[in-house]
Amino acid sequence: MMRRASYDGNPNIGVFAVANESFAFVAHDAVNEFVNNIEQALGVECIRVTVADSYVVGSLVAMNSNGAIVSGLAGERELEVIRSKTPVALLNDKLNAAGNNILVNDNGAIVNPEVDDASMKEIEDALGVECVRGTIADIVTVGSVCRATNKGVAVCPDATEDDIALIKDVLKVDNIVKTTLNHGCKFVAPGVLANSRGALVGDLTTPIEMGKLEEALDLYD
C-alpha cells in the first residue's frame, strides 16, 4: 500500500517518524490523521515520542527489527518510551543524528564513514547486523539519501554503480531504483516512511516518483 501525506503541511514526513516492520515512533505532536496514515500504510502501531525534546524523530533515530540507535542527546524519559518497544543504544558520537547517518534494514547497515570506532561497535551490537562505512553519491549522511526496507532500496539519482553494488552487498537486496521524491528532491529519506508492507510518501511526490518508489520497494503485491 502507498499513500500520500504531510506532517502539519510539511511533505518531509520521514524527518518526523521512523518505522520498522512492527511499529513506528512518531513526533509527539503529530495529529491523529498523520498517525492513522502511517498505521494504515505500513501496518504498524505508532508510538508518539520526542528525542532531545525535538520532534525530528526520523532524523535522530535509526532502527530495524532488532533494535534502535538513538541520538545521545535523548533524555531518560524519552528513552524509557523507546525501550518499552525495542532495545536501544545511544549514539554519543558528534554525528549523533542517527537517522541521517545510518542506512539500515534487517540485513545490514551502511554508516557515515566519519563515525568513530566505538560508535560503530555500539551500532553493530544494537542493530544486530553487519555495519560497513560508506558514502552514497559522495554524501556521508547515507541515511538521508536512501530509504531501505527488507525488500528494496530507493536511492538518490546521483548514486554510482559502485554505490549500488555496496547497497546490494551490505543490505542484501536486489531491488534498487534511483528516484527523487517530493517533486524532485534528491534526498529520498525525508520524503518517505516505509517497510516491507507499504509506504507513506510526502504529498508533493509525483505519480512518476511514486511508480519508481513502488518498484524500488517491491510494493506491487
Tab-separated table of N, CA and C in Angstrom, residues 27-167:
chain	number	residue	atom	x	y	z
A	27	ALA	N	6.618	11.804	15.883
A	27	ALA	CA	6.705	13.052	16.644
A	27	ALA	C	5.519	13.187	17.594
A	28	HIS	N	5.797	13.607	18.805
A	28	HIS	CA	4.796	13.618	19.865
A	28	HIS	C	3.590	14.489	19.536
A	29	ASP	N	3.821	15.550	18.741
A	29	ASP	CA	2.723	16.471	18.432
A	29	ASP	C	1.991	16.116	17.147
A	30	ALA	N	2.278	14.959	16.566
A	30	ALA	CA	1.635	14.571	15.308
A	30	ALA	C	0.119	14.463	15.476
A	31	VAL	N	-0.604	14.963	14.489
A	31	VAL	CA	-2.062	14.885	14.542
A	31	VAL	C	-2.509	13.456	14.244
A	32	ASN	N	-3.718	13.138	14.667
A	32	ASN	CA	-4.228	11.775	14.520
A	32	ASN	C	-4.260	11.322	13.059
A	33	GLU	N	-4.570	12.241	12.159
A	33	GLU	CA	-4.644	11.861	10.744
A	33	GLU	C	-3.297	11.352	10.239
A	34	PHE	N	-2.206	12.022	10.626
A	34	PHE	CA	-0.871	11.596	10.219
A	34	PHE	C	-0.547	10.227	10.810
A	35	VAL	N	-0.847	10.046	12.085
A	35	VAL	CA	-0.610	8.769	12.741
A	35	VAL	C	-1.417	7.658	12.078
A	36	ASN	N	-2.672	7.923	11.778
A	36	ASN	CA	-3.522	6.918	11.133
A	36	ASN	C	-3.005	6.547	9.751
A	37	ASN	N	-2.501	7.536	9.018
A	37	ASN	CA	-1.938	7.261	7.689
A	37	ASN	C	-0.742	6.316	7.783
A	38	ILE	N	0.122	6.533	8.770
A	38	ILE	CA	1.271	5.647	8.947
A	38	ILE	C	0.802	4.235	9.285
A	39	GLU	N	-0.108	4.141	10.239
A	39	GLU	CA	-0.561	2.819	10.689
A	39	GLU	C	-1.214	2.037	9.561
A	40	GLN	N	-1.997	2.722	8.733
A	40	GLN	CA	-2.703	2.025	7.663
A	40	GLN	C	-1.789	1.693	6.488
A	41	ALA	N	-0.862	2.587	6.152
A	41	ALA	CA	0.020	2.339	5.006
A	41	ALA	C	1.058	1.263	5.316
A	42	LEU	N	1.575	1.266	6.560
A	42	LEU	CA	2.667	0.365	6.906
A	42	LEU	C	2.229	-0.832	7.739
A	43	GLY	N	0.985	-0.809	8.227
A	43	GLY	CA	0.503	-1.906	9.048
A	43	GLY	C	1.224	-2.014	10.369
A	44	VAL	N	1.482	-0.872	11.007
A	44	VAL	CA	2.229	-0.835	12.264
A	44	VAL	C	1.469	-0.084	13.348
A	45	GLU	N	1.934	-0.255	14.574
A	45	GLU	CA	1.478	0.548	15.702
A	45	GLU	C	2.361	1.785	15.797
A	46	CYS	N	1.788	2.944	16.074
A	46	CYS	CA	2.551	4.180	16.229
A	46	CYS	C	2.665	4.553	17.706
A	47	ILE	N	3.860	4.977	18.089
A	47	ILE	CA	4.117	5.451	19.446
A	47	ILE	C	4.633	6.876	19.352
A	48	ARG	N	3.960	7.813	20.004
A	48	ARG	CA	4.394	9.210	19.978
A	48	ARG	C	5.558	9.411	20.942
A	49	VAL	N	6.558	10.195	20.519
A	49	VAL	CA	7.744	10.402	21.338
A	49	VAL	C	8.457	11.670	20.881
A	50	THR	N	9.266	12.222	21.753
A	50	THR	CA	10.249	13.233	21.348
A	50	THR	C	11.633	12.628	21.551
A	51	VAL	N	12.624	13.218	20.900
A	51	VAL	CA	14.022	12.847	21.113
A	51	VAL	C	14.803	14.137	21.285
A	52	ALA	N	15.483	14.274	22.412
A	52	ALA	CA	16.209	15.509	22.743
A	52	ALA	C	15.255	16.707	22.710
A	53	ASP	N	14.019	16.462	23.193
A	53	ASP	CA	12.979	17.492	23.214
A	53	ASP	C	12.650	18.017	21.820
A	54	SER	N	12.909	17.200	20.821
A	54	SER	CA	12.686	17.598	19.426
A	54	SER	C	11.681	16.655	18.778
A	55	TYR	N	11.013	17.165	17.752
A	55	TYR	CA	10.050	16.354	17.016
A	55	TYR	C	10.667	15.669	15.792
A	56	VAL	N	11.954	15.907	15.501
A	56	VAL	CA	12.564	15.326	14.297
A	56	VAL	C	13.049	13.906	14.593
A	57	VAL	N	12.100	13.078	14.941
A	57	VAL	CA	12.373	11.706	15.369
A	57	VAL	C	13.072	10.908	14.273
A	58	GLY	N	12.650	11.092	13.034
A	58	GLY	CA	13.243	10.341	11.942
A	58	GLY	C	14.698	10.679	11.688
A	59	SER	N	15.096	11.884	12.005
A	59	SER	CA	16.492	12.287	11.836
A	59	SER	C	17.374	11.779	12.970
A	60	LEU	N	16.793	11.575	14.142
A	60	LEU	CA	17.571	11.277	15.344
A	60	LEU	C	17.537	9.812	15.761
A	61	VAL	N	16.762	8.989	15.040
A	61	VAL	CA	16.652	7.559	15.361
A	61	VAL	C	16.830	6.735	14.097
A	62	ALA	N	17.638	5.680	14.187
A	62	ALA	CA	17.726	4.662	13.133
A	62	ALA	C	17.368	3.333	13.768
A	63	MET	N	16.565	2.527	13.085
A	63	MET	CA	16.211	1.241	13.689
A	63	MET	C	15.850	0.201	12.646
A	64	ASN	N	15.951	-1.059	13.076
A	64	ASN	CA	15.436	-2.188	12.317
A	64	ASN	C	14.627	-3.051	13.275
A	65	SER	N	14.412	-4.304	12.931
A	65	SER	CA	13.582	-5.155	13.798
A	65	SER	C	14.313	-5.613	15.057
A	66	ASN	N	15.630	-5.398	15.117
A	66	ASN	CA	16.424	-5.865	16.248
A	66	ASN	C	16.634	-4.818	17.330
A	67	GLY	N	16.644	-3.546	16.942
A	67	GLY	CA	16.919	-2.514	17.925
A	67	GLY	C	16.953	-1.136	17.294
A	68	ALA	N	17.267	-0.153	18.134
A	68	ALA	CA	17.284	1.240	17.684
A	68	ALA	C	18.557	1.927	18.149
A	69	ILE	N	19.064	2.810	17.308
A	69	ILE	CA	20.158	3.714	17.653
A	69	ILE	C	19.541	5.097	17.794
A	70	VAL	N	19.765	5.720	18.938
A	70	VAL	CA	19.129	6.989	19.255
A	70	VAL	C	20.197	8.027	19.572
A	71	SER	N	19.955	9.243	19.155
A	71	SER	CA	20.867	10.339	19.467
A	71	SER	C	21.243	10.341	20.945
A	72	GLY	N	22.529	10.537	21.221
A	72	GLY	CA	22.996	10.600	22.592
A	72	GLY	C	22.444	11.773	23.371
A	73	LEU	N	21.766	12.685	22.695
A	73	LEU	CA	21.158	13.833	23.365
A	73	LEU	C	19.787	13.508	23.953
A	74	ALA	N	19.286	12.316	23.699
A	74	ALA	CA	17.952	11.932	24.192
A	74	ALA	C	17.927	11.891	25.713
A	75	GLY	N	16.782	12.265	26.284
A	75	GLY	CA	16.607	12.242	27.730
A	75	GLY	C	16.122	10.885	28.224
A	76	GLU	N	16.241	10.645	29.530
A	76	GLU	CA	15.913	9.343	30.088
A	76	GLU	C	14.422	9.014	29.932
A	77	ARG	N	13.551	9.985	30.106
A	77	ARG	CA	12.119	9.717	29.931
A	77	ARG	C	11.802	9.338	28.487
A	78	GLU	N	12.457	10.001	27.550
A	78	GLU	CA	12.268	9.663	26.138
A	78	GLU	C	12.755	8.240	25.867
A	79	LEU	N	13.894	7.904	26.426
A	79	LEU	CA	14.461	6.572	26.215
A	79	LEU	C	13.594	5.488	26.836
A	80	GLU	N	12.929	5.786	27.937
A	80	GLU	CA	12.034	4.806	28.549
A	80	GLU	C	10.921	4.412	27.582
A	81	VAL	N	10.391	5.410	26.871
A	81	VAL	CA	9.334	5.130	25.895
A	81	VAL	C	9.866	4.234	24.783
A	82	ILE	N	11.033	4.564	24.269
A	82	ILE	CA	11.614	3.789	23.164
A	82	ILE	C	11.993	2.392	23.634
A	83	ARG	N	12.578	2.295	24.825
A	83	ARG	CA	12.981	0.978	25.360
A	83	ARG	C	11.788	0.076	25.639
A	84	SER	N	10.618	0.661	25.807
A	84	SER	CA	9.435	-0.170	26.036
A	84	SER	C	9.063	-0.981	24.795
A	85	LYS	N	9.620	-0.591	23.650
A	85	LYS	CA	9.298	-1.277	22.390
A	85	LYS	C	10.479	-2.035	21.793
A	86	THR	N	11.723	-1.595	22.091
A	86	THR	CA	12.874	-2.190	21.410
A	86	THR	C	14.155	-1.910	22.187
A	87	PRO	N	15.166	-2.768	22.083
A	87	PRO	CA	16.468	-2.458	22.690
A	87	PRO	C	17.050	-1.176	22.076
A	88	VAL	N	17.773	-0.415	22.893
A	88	VAL	CA	18.268	0.900	22.478
A	88	VAL	C	19.757	1.029	22.774
A	89	ALA	N	20.478	1.653	21.845
A	89	ALA	CA	21.843	2.102	22.109
A	89	ALA	C	21.920	3.581	21.755
A	90	LEU	N	22.702	4.312	22.533
A	90	LEU	CA	22.855	5.746	22.297
A	90	LEU	C	24.031	6.004	21.363
A	91	LEU	N	23.838	6.911	20.422
A	91	LEU	CA	24.918	7.356	19.545
A	91	LEU	C	25.499	8.632	20.151
A	92	ASN	N	26.583	8.454	20.880
A	92	ASN	CA	27.205	9.580	21.566
A	92	ASN	C	28.285	10.253	20.729
A	93	ASP	N	28.449	9.789	19.514
A	93	ASP	CA	29.362	10.409	18.570
A	93	ASP	C	28.926	11.852	18.300
A	94	LYS	N	29.854	12.680	17.841
A	94	LYS	CA	29.491	14.050	17.455
A	94	LYS	C	28.459	14.034	16.331
A	95	LEU	N	28.441	12.967	15.549
A	95	LEU	CA	27.449	12.794	14.481
A	95	LEU	C	26.275	12.015	15.061
A	96	ASN	N	25.518	12.664	15.947
A	96	ASN	CA	24.524	11.912	16.734
A	96	ASN	C	23.144	11.840	16.092
A	97	ALA	N	22.963	12.421	14.898
A	97	ALA	CA	21.680	12.299	14.200
A	97	ALA	C	21.636	10.927	13.525
A	98	ALA	N	21.267	9.919	14.308
A	98	ALA	CA	21.384	8.535	13.868
A	98	ALA	C	20.629	8.251	12.573
A	99	GLY	N	19.437	8.801	12.444
A	99	GLY	CA	18.647	8.546	11.247
A	99	GLY	C	19.294	9.061	9.979
A	100	ASN	N	20.017	10.158	10.081
A	100	ASN	CA	20.697	10.730	8.918
A	100	ASN	C	21.985	9.994	8.581
A	101	ASN	N	22.602	9.389	9.584
A	101	ASN	CA	23.948	8.845	9.411
A	101	ASN	C	24.011	7.337	9.264
A	102	ILE	N	22.861	6.665	9.356
A	102	ILE	CA	22.818	5.208	9.252
A	102	ILE	C	21.723	4.789	8.279
A	103	LEU	N	22.085	3.988	7.274
A	103	LEU	CA	21.119	3.378	6.359
A	103	LEU	C	21.023	1.914	6.738
A	104	VAL	N	19.848	1.460	7.161
A	104	VAL	CA	19.758	0.124	7.751
A	104	VAL	C	18.473	-0.589	7.362
A	105	ASN	N	18.576	-1.906	7.238
A	105	ASN	CA	17.411	-2.787	7.233
A	105	ASN	C	17.732	-3.970	8.143
A	106	ASP	N	16.992	-5.062	8.024
A	106	ASP	CA	17.217	-6.187	8.927
A	106	ASP	C	18.408	-7.047	8.522
A	107	ASN	N	19.068	-6.693	7.427
A	107	ASN	CA	20.181	-7.486	6.913
A	107	ASN	C	21.545	-6.836	7.089
A	108	GLY	N	21.588	-5.521	7.196
A	108	GLY	CA	22.871	-4.842	7.280
A	108	GLY	C	22.692	-3.344	7.431
A	109	ALA	N	23.817	-2.647	7.586
A	109	ALA	CA	23.775	-1.192	7.737
A	109	ALA	C	24.998	-0.564	7.097
A	110	ILE	N	24.775	0.564	6.435
A	110	ILE	CA	25.847	1.401	5.915
A	110	ILE	C	25.871	2.662	6.772
A	111	VAL	N	27.061	3.046	7.218
A	111	VAL	CA	27.201	4.096	8.221
A	111	VAL	C	28.131	5.187	7.709
A	112	ASN	N	27.807	6.418	8.061
A	112	ASN	CA	28.664	7.564	7.777
A	112	ASN	C	30.119	7.203	8.099
A	113	PRO	N	31.036	7.353	7.137
A	113	PRO	CA	32.425	6.936	7.375
A	113	PRO	C	33.147	7.740	8.441
A	114	GLU	N	32.552	8.854	8.877
A	114	GLU	CA	33.200	9.680	9.890
A	114	GLU	C	32.830	9.263	11.319
A	115	VAL	N	31.931	8.289	11.464
A	115	VAL	CA	31.561	7.788	12.789
A	115	VAL	C	32.740	7.015	13.379
A	116	ASP	N	33.022	7.213	14.674
A	116	ASP	CA	34.218	6.616	15.270
A	116	ASP	C	34.036	5.127	15.555
A	117	ASP	N	35.153	4.456	15.880
A	117	ASP	CA	35.150	3.005	16.038
A	117	ASP	C	34.254	2.541	17.181
A	118	ALA	N	34.274	3.269	18.300
A	118	ALA	CA	33.445	2.874	19.436
A	118	ALA	C	31.961	2.929	19.081
A	119	SER	N	31.577	3.972	18.370
A	119	SER	CA	30.178	4.096	17.961
A	119	SER	C	29.798	3.020	16.954
A	120	MET	N	30.704	2.668	16.063
A	120	MET	CA	30.425	1.601	15.104
A	120	MET	C	30.116	0.298	15.828
A	121	LYS	N	30.872	-0.003	16.876
A	121	LYS	CA	30.623	-1.225	17.642
A	121	LYS	C	29.259	-1.172	18.318
A	122	GLU	N	28.897	-0.018	18.876
A	122	GLU	CA	27.578	0.157	19.500
A	122	GLU	C	26.468	-0.058	18.475
A	123	ILE	N	26.637	0.516	17.303
A	123	ILE	CA	25.636	0.410	16.243
A	123	ILE	C	25.456	-1.049	15.828
A	124	GLU	N	26.578	-1.732	15.623
A	124	GLU	CA	26.520	-3.123	15.171
A	124	GLU	C	25.845	-4.010	16.214
A	125	ASP	N	26.196	-3.801	17.479
A	125	ASP	CA	25.608	-4.622	18.547
A	125	ASP	C	24.107	-4.385	18.691
A	126	ALA	N	23.699	-3.107	18.623
A	126	ALA	CA	22.284	-2.781	18.836
A	126	ALA	C	21.406	-3.226	17.676
A	127	LEU	N	21.885	-3.063	16.465
A	127	LEU	CA	21.080	-3.408	15.297
A	127	LEU	C	21.213	-4.879	14.909
A	128	GLY	N	22.211	-5.553	15.458
A	128	GLY	CA	22.359	-6.985	15.226
A	128	GLY	C	22.692	-7.360	13.804
A	129	VAL	N	23.369	-6.464	13.083
A	129	VAL	CA	23.721	-6.711	11.684
A	129	VAL	C	25.141	-6.227	11.410
A	130	GLU	N	25.695	-6.683	10.306
A	130	GLU	CA	26.989	-6.178	9.855
A	130	GLU	C	26.869	-4.696	9.517
A	131	CYS	N	27.817	-3.893	9.975
A	131	CYS	CA	27.848	-2.462	9.673
A	131	CYS	C	29.106	-2.136	8.879
A	132	VAL	N	28.922	-1.405	7.812
A	132	VAL	CA	30.025	-1.044	6.923
A	132	VAL	C	30.023	0.457	6.716
A	133	ARG	N	31.175	1.088	6.787
A	133	ARG	CA	31.262	2.513	6.482
A	133	ARG	C	31.173	2.723	4.983
A	134	GLY	N	30.503	3.799	4.585
A	134	GLY	CA	30.413	4.094	3.157
A	134	GLY	C	29.713	5.411	2.902
A	135	THR	N	29.788	5.849	1.658
A	135	THR	CA	29.059	7.028	1.195
A	135	THR	C	28.143	6.619	0.055
A	136	ILE	N	27.142	7.434	-0.199
A	136	ILE	CA	26.259	7.259	-1.353
A	136	ILE	C	26.257	8.576	-2.113
A	137	ALA	N	26.611	8.525	-3.386
A	137	ALA	CA	26.708	9.741	-4.214
A	137	ALA	C	27.649	10.760	-3.561
A	138	ASP	N	28.729	10.250	-2.944
A	138	ASP	CA	29.724	11.084	-2.254
A	138	ASP	C	29.133	11.847	-1.061
A	139	ILE	N	27.979	11.429	-0.587
A	139	ILE	CA	27.333	12.057	0.568
A	139	ILE	C	27.522	11.151	1.779
A	140	VAL	N	28.022	11.728	2.876
A	140	VAL	CA	28.325	10.907	4.058
A	140	VAL	C	27.077	10.600	4.882
A	141	THR	N	26.069	11.441	4.808
A	141	THR	CA	24.826	11.200	5.560
A	141	THR	C	23.959	10.218	4.775
A	142	VAL	N	24.413	8.969	4.769
A	142	VAL	CA	23.820	7.941	3.905
A	142	VAL	C	22.356	7.674	4.228
A	143	GLY	N	21.975	7.885	5.482
A	143	GLY	CA	20.583	7.660	5.853
A	143	GLY	C	19.621	8.679	5.302
A	144	SER	N	20.143	9.790	4.811
A	144	SER	CA	19.274	10.852	4.298
A	144	SER	C	19.015	10.740	2.797
A	145	VAL	N	19.850	9.990	2.092
A	145	VAL	CA	19.730	9.957	0.627
A	145	VAL	C	19.086	8.679	0.112
A	146	CYS	N	18.780	7.748	0.991
A	146	CYS	CA	18.147	6.488	0.601
A	146	CYS	C	17.068	6.121	1.621
A	147	ARG	N	16.136	5.293	1.174
A	147	ARG	CA	15.188	4.654	2.087
A	147	ARG	C	15.235	3.156	1.830
A	148	ALA	N	15.584	2.383	2.856
A	148	ALA	CA	15.746	0.943	2.710
A	148	ALA	C	14.672	0.188	3.468
A	149	THR	N	14.205	-0.908	2.884
A	149	THR	CA	13.397	-1.899	3.586
A	149	THR	C	14.057	-3.249	3.364
A	150	ASN	N	13.424	-4.310	3.833
A	150	ASN	CA	13.970	-5.645	3.611
A	150	ASN	C	13.724	-6.138	2.186
A	151	LYS	N	12.961	-5.388	1.405
A	151	LYS	CA	12.651	-5.796	0.034
A	151	LYS	C	13.355	-4.963	-1.025
A	152	GLY	N	13.847	-3.773	-0.657
A	152	GLY	CA	14.497	-2.939	-1.665
A	152	GLY	C	14.941	-1.604	-1.108
A	153	VAL	N	15.557	-0.817	-1.984
A	153	VAL	CA	16.085	0.486	-1.589
A	153	VAL	C	15.785	1.511	-2.673
A	154	ALA	N	15.216	2.631	-2.261
A	154	ALA	CA	15.082	3.799	-3.139
A	154	ALA	C	16.291	4.681	-2.875
A	155	VAL	N	17.027	5.003	-3.924
A	155	VAL	CA	18.297	5.702	-3.774
A	155	VAL	C	18.309	6.972	-4.614
A	156	CYS	N	19.066	7.957	-4.176
A	156	CYS	CA	19.107	9.234	-4.890
A	156	CYS	C	19.656	9.039	-6.298
A	157	PRO	N	19.272	9.881	-7.232
A	157	PRO	CA	19.631	9.675	-8.642
A	157	PRO	C	21.117	9.812	-8.942
A	158	ASP	N	21.900	10.396	-8.040
A	158	ASP	CA	23.333	10.563	-8.282
A	158	ASP	C	24.158	9.374	-7.812
A	159	ALA	N	23.529	8.336	-7.307
A	159	ALA	CA	24.253	7.153	-6.856
A	159	ALA	C	24.996	6.504	-8.026
A	160	THR	N	26.218	6.048	-7.757
A	160	THR	CA	27.029	5.400	-8.780
A	160	THR	C	26.790	3.895	-8.782
A	161	GLU	N	27.343	3.227	-9.797
A	161	GLU	CA	27.242	1.770	-9.838
A	161	GLU	C	27.946	1.136	-8.640
A	162	ASP	N	29.050	1.743	-8.214
A	162	ASP	CA	29.743	1.241	-7.027
A	162	ASP	C	28.873	1.396	-5.776
A	163	ASP	N	28.156	2.520	-5.692
A	163	ASP	CA	27.240	2.724	-4.568
A	163	ASP	C	26.165	1.643	-4.542
A	164	ILE	N	25.611	1.374	-5.700
A	164	ILE	CA	24.547	0.374	-5.794
A	164	ILE	C	25.074	-1.016	-5.443
A	165	ALA	N	26.293	-1.313	-5.869
A	165	ALA	CA	26.907	-2.601	-5.522
A	165	ALA	C	27.104	-2.716	-4.019
A	166	LEU	N	27.503	-1.625	-3.374
A	166	LEU	CA	27.677	-1.625	-1.921
A	166	LEU	C	26.347	-1.884	-1.219
A	167	ILE	N	25.300	-1.214	-1.662
A	167	ILE	CA	23.983	-1.399	-1.061
A	167	ILE	C	23.521	-2.850	-1.206
